[in-house]
Coordinates of C-alpha atoms in Angstrom, one line a residue:
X1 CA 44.1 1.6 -11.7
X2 CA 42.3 4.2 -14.6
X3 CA 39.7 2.0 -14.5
X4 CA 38.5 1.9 -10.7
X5 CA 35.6 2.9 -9.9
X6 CA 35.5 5.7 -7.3
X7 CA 32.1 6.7 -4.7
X8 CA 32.1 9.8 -6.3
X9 CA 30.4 8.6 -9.2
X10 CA 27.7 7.1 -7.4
X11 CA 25.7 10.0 -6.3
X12 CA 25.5 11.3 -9.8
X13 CA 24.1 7.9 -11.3
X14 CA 21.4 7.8 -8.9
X15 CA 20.3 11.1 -9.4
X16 CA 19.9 10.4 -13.3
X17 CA 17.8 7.8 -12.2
X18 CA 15.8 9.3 -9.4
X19 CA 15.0 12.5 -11.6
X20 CA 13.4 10.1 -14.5
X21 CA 11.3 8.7 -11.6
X22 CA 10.5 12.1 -10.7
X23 CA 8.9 13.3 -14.0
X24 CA 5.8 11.2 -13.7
X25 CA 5.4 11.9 -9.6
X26 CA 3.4 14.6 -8.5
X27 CA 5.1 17.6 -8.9
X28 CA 2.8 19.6 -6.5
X29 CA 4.6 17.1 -3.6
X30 CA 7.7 18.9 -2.0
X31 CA 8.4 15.8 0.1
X32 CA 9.0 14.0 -2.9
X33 CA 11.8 16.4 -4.1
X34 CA 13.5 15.8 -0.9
X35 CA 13.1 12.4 -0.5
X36 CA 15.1 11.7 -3.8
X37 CA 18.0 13.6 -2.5
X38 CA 18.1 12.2 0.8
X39 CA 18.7 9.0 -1.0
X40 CA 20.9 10.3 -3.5
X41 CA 23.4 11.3 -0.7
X42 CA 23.7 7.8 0.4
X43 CA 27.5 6.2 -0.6
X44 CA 27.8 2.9 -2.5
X45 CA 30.2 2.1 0.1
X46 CA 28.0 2.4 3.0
X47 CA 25.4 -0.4 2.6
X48 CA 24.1 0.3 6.1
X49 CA 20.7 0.5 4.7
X50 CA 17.2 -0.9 5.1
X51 CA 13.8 -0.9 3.4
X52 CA 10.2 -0.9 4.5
X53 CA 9.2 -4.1 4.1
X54 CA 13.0 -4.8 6.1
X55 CA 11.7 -2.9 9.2
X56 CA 8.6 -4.5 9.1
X57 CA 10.1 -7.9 9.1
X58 CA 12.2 -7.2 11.6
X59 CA 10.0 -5.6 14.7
X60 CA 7.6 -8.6 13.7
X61 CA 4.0 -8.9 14.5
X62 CA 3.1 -6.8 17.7
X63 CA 0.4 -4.5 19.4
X64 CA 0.2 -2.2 16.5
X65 CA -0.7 -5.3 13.9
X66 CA -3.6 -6.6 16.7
X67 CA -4.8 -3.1 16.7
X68 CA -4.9 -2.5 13.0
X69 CA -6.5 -6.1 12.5
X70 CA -9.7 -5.1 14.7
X71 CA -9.8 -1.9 12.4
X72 CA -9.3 -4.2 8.8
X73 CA -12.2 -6.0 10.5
X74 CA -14.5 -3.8 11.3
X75 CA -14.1 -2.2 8.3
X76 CA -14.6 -5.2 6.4
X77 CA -17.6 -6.3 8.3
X78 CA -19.1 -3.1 7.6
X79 CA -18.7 -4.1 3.5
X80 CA -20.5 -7.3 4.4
X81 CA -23.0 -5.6 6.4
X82 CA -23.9 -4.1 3.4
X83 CA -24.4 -6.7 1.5
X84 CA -26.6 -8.2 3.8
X85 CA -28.7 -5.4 4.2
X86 CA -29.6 -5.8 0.3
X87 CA -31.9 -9.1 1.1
X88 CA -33.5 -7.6 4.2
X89 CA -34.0 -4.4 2.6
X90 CA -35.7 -5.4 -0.9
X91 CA -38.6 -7.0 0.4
X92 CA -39.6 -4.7 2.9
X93 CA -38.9 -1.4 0.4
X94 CA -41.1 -3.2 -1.7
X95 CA -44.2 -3.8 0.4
X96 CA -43.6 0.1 1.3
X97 CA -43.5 1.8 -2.1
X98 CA -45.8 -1.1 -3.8
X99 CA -42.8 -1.9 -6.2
X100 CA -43.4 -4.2 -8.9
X101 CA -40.3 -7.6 -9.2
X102 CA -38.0 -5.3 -11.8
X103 CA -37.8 -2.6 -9.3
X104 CA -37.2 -4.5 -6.4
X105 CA -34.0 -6.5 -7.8
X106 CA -33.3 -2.6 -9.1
X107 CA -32.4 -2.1 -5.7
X108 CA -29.5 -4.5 -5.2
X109 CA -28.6 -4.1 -8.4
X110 CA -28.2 -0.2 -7.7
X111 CA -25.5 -0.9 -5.3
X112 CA -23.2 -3.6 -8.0
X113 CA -23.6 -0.6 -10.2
X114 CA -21.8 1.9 -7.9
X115 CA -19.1 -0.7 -7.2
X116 CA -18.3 -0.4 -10.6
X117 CA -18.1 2.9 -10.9
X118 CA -16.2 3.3 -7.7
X119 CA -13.1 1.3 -8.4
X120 CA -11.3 3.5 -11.2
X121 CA -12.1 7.0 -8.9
X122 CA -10.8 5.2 -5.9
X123 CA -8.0 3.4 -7.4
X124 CA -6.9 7.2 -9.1
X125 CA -7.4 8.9 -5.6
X126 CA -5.4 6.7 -3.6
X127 CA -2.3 6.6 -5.7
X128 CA -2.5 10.2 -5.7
X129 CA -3.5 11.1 -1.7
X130 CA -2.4 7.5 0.0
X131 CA -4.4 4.9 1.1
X132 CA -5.2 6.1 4.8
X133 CA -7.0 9.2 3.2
X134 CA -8.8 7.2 0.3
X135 CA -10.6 4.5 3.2
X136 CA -10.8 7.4 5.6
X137 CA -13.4 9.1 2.9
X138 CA -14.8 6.1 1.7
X139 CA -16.0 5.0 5.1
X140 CA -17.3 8.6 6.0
X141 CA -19.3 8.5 3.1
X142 CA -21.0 4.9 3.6
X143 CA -22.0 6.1 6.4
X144 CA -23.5 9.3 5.2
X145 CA -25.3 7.9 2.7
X146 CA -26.7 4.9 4.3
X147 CA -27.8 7.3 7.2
X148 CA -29.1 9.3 4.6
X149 CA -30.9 6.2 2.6
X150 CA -32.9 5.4 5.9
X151 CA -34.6 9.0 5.2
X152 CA -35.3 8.6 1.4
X153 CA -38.7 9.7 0.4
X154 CA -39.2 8.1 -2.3
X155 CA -38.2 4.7 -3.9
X156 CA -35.8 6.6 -6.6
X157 CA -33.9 8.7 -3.8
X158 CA -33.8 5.4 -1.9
X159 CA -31.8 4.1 -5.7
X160 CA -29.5 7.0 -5.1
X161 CA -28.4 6.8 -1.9
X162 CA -28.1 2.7 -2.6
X163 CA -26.0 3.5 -5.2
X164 CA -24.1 6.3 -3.6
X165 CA -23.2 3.2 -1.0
X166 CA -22.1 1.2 -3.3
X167 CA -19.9 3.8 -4.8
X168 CA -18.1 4.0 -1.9
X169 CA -17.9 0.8 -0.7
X170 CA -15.2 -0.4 -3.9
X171 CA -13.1 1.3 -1.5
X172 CA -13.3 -1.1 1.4
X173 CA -10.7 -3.8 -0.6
X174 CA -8.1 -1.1 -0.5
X175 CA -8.3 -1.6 3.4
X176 CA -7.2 -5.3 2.9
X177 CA -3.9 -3.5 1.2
X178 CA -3.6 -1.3 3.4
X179 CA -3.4 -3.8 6.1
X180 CA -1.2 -6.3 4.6
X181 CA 1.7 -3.2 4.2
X182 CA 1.8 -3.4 7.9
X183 CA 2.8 -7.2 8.3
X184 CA 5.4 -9.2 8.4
X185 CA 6.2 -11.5 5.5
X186 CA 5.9 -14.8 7.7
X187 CA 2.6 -13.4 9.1
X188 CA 0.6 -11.8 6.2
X189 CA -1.1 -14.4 4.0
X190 CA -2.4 -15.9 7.8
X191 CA -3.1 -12.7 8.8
X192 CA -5.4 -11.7 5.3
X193 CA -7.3 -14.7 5.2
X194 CA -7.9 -14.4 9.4
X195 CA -9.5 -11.1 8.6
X196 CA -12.2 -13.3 6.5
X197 CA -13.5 -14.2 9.5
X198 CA -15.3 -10.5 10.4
X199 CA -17.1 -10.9 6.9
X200 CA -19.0 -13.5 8.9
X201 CA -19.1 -11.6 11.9
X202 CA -21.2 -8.8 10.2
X203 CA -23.5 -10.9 8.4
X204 CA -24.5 -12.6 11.6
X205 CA -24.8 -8.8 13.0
X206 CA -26.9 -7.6 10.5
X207 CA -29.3 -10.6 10.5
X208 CA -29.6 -10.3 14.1
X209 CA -30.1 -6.3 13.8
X210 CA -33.0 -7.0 11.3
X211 CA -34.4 -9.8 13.7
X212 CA -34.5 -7.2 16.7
X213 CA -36.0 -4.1 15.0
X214 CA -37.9 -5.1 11.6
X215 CA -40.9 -6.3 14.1
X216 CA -41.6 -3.8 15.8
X217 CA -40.1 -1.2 13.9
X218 CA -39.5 -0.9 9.9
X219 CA -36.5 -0.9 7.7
X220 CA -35.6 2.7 8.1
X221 CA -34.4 2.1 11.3
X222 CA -32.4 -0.6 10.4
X223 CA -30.3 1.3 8.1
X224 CA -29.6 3.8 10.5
X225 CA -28.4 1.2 13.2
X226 CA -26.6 -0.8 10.6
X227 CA -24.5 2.5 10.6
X228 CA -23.2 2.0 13.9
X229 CA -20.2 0.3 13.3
X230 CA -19.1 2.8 11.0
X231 CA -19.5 5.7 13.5
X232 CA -17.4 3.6 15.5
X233 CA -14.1 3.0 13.1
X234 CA -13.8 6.6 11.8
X235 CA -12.5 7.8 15.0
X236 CA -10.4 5.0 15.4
X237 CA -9.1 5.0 12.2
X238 CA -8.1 8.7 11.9
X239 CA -5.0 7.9 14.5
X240 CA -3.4 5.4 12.4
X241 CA -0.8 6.5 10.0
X242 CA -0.4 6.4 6.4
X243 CA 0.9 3.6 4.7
X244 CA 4.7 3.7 5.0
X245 CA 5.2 1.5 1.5
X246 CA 2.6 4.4 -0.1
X247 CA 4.9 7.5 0.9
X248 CA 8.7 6.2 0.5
X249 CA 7.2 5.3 -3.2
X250 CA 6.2 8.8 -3.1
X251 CA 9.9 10.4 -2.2
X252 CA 8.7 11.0 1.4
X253 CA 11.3 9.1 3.4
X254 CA 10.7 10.9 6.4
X255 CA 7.4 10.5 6.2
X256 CA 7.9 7.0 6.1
X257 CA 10.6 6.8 8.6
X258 CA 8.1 8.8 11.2
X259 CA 5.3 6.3 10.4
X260 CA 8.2 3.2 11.1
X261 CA 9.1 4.9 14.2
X262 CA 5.1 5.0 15.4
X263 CA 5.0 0.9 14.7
X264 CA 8.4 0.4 16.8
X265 CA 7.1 2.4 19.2
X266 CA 3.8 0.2 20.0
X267 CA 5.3 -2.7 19.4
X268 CA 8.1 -1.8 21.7
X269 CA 10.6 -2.5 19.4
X270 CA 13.7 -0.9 17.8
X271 CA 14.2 0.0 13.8
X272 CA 17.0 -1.6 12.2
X273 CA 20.0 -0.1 11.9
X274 CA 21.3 1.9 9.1
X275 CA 19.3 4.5 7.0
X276 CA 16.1 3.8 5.2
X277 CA 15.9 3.8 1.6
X278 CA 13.3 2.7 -1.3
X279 CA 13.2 -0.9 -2.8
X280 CA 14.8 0.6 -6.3
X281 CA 17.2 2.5 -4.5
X282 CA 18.9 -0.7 -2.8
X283 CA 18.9 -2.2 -5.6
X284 CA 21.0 0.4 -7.6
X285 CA 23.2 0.4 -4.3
X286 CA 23.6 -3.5 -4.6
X287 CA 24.2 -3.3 -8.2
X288 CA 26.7 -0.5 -8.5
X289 CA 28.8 -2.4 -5.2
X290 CA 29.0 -5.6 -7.3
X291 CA 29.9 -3.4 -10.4
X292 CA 32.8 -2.1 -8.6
X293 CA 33.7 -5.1 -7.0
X294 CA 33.6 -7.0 -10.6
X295 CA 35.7 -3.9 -12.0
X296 CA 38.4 -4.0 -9.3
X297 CA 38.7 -7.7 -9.6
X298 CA 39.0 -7.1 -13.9
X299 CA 41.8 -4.5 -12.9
X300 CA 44.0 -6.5 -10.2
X301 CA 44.0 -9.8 -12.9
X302 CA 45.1 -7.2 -15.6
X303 CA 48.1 -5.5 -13.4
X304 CA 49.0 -9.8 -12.3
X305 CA 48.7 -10.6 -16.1
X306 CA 51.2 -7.9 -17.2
X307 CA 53.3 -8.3 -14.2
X308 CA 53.7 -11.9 -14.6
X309 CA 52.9 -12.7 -18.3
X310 CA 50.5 -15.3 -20.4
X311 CA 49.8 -16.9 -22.9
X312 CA 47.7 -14.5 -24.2
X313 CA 48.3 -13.1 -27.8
X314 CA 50.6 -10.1 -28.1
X315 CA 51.6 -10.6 -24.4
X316 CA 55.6 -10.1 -23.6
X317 CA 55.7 -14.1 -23.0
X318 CA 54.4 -15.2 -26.4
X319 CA 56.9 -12.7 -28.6
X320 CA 59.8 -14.3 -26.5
X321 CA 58.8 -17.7 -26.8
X322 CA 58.0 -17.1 -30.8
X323 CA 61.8 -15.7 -30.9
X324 CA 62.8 -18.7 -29.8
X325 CA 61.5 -21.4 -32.1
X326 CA 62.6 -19.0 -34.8
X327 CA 66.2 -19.4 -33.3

């Protein structure tokens, strides 16, 4: 059968495909390189294959899902901590540096600002480094600056620091995605909206903060406590691996398989079988098997046609019967 379609010619159609992926990657990223060719080797025969979001669904929710929810949490009560903080802090900045309304609703406004112009860096430095390393900055640097607002010596370095905070807190939603590339399917919309619940949690914190020390003490002190929590989840969070959806888009399948391996592992669970592969690749696996399958069944009804005849035009059958009614 000429027209069969052999494994042999899979490899090479992949790699056409990968490589125009691979012009707009990061060429700087050696992982990426051999990533692609890792899944380039794979056979269209052998379907033996998984993908992240497979694995995931398949060691379920475990101890490596509660442990990353108390992190999303904290992380997220720290964001509304924050925001908090604006409607304690305003009124008692304003009594200190004699502020007139404008420049007291400057300083919650300061921090909106920084939001905005935090989004587009974050969003561009997280595509390009991976989430882990985007939040990991981001919450080392709301801490640092509102440690470092609780010294300002004046009302415009206490505008900086505000908005410095703000800048850094746009990153705090990318925690909610990086959280949600950890769950299972059945368990993740639950799961998000469950993590609401710590947004609450550090509201009533912070009001209860600012009920202990504003009395007797002033709001300086109150944003240096109300960086406690953050102190707290930087350590935790540097043990947690990257996301494993982040770095198999990025060619690293080992890098993703590792971080796979460190989720079984906790959850005391086994990967799936087979060899782990990206989303696209799969899908040019899937589509290339029915391709062939489609082409061998085209080429077995061609050999029956010819072997047994038809009615087709110009078939051996039709210029026999034509003879015929000529006779």
């Amino acid at each position: 059968m000429d027209a069969e379609v052999t494994s042999s010619s899979f490899p090479e159609d992949v790699r056409e495909s990968d490589e125009r992926q691979s012009m707009s990657a990061d060429t700087s990223n050696g992982r990426d390189e051999e990533g692609k060719k890792d899944e380039e080797e794979t056979d269209v025969h052998d379907l033996d294959v998984f993908t992240v979001g497979e694995a995931i669904d398949h060691m379920g929710f475990g101890i490596f899902q509660v442990k990353l929810s108390l992190f999303a949490g904290m992380i997220w009560m720290v964001d509304a901590m924050e925001m908090m903080l604006m409607s304690i802090l305003s009124p008692a900045a304003k009594c200190y540096f004699h502020l007139s309304a404008a420049q007291t609703a400057l300083i919650t406004t300061v921090v909106f600002i920084g939001v905005f112009c935090g989004v587009i860096p974050y969003g561009m430095i997280m595509d390009k480094f991976g989430r882990h390393r985007g939040i990991l900055l981001a919450t080392i640097f709301i801490g640092v600056y509102g440690m470092l607002s609780s010294f300002s010596p004046s009302y415009y370095w206490l505008l900086i620091m505000r908005f410095m905070v703000g800048f850094n807190i746009s990153a705090a939603s990318q925690t909610i995605t990086y959280y949600a590339e950890f769950l299972p399917t059945k368990n993740r919309s639950s799961c998000v909206i469950m993590i609401e619940v710590f947004w609450a949690i550090g509201t009533v914190f912070e009001t209860l903060l600012a009920m202990v020390i504003m009395p007797s003490l002033d709001w300086r002190w109150l944003l240096a406590f109300g960086t406690l929590p953050i102190l707290i989840s930087v350590p935790i969070f540097w043990f947690f691996p990257e996301s494993p959806i982040f770095q198999i888009g990025r060619g690293d399948v080992d890098g993703a398989l590792k971080t796979l391996k460190i989720v079984a592992k906790s959850n005391n669970k086994t990967l799936p079988s087979g060899r782990l592969v990206s989303n696209e690749t799969k899908q040019r696996l899937m589509a290339l098997a029915m391709k062939e399958s489609s082409q061998y069944h085209d080429d077995t009804s061609s050999d029956f046609e010819r072997e047994l005849g038809s009615d087709r035009e110009g078939s051996p059958m039709v210029e026999v019967r034509e003879r015929e009614r000529e006779r």
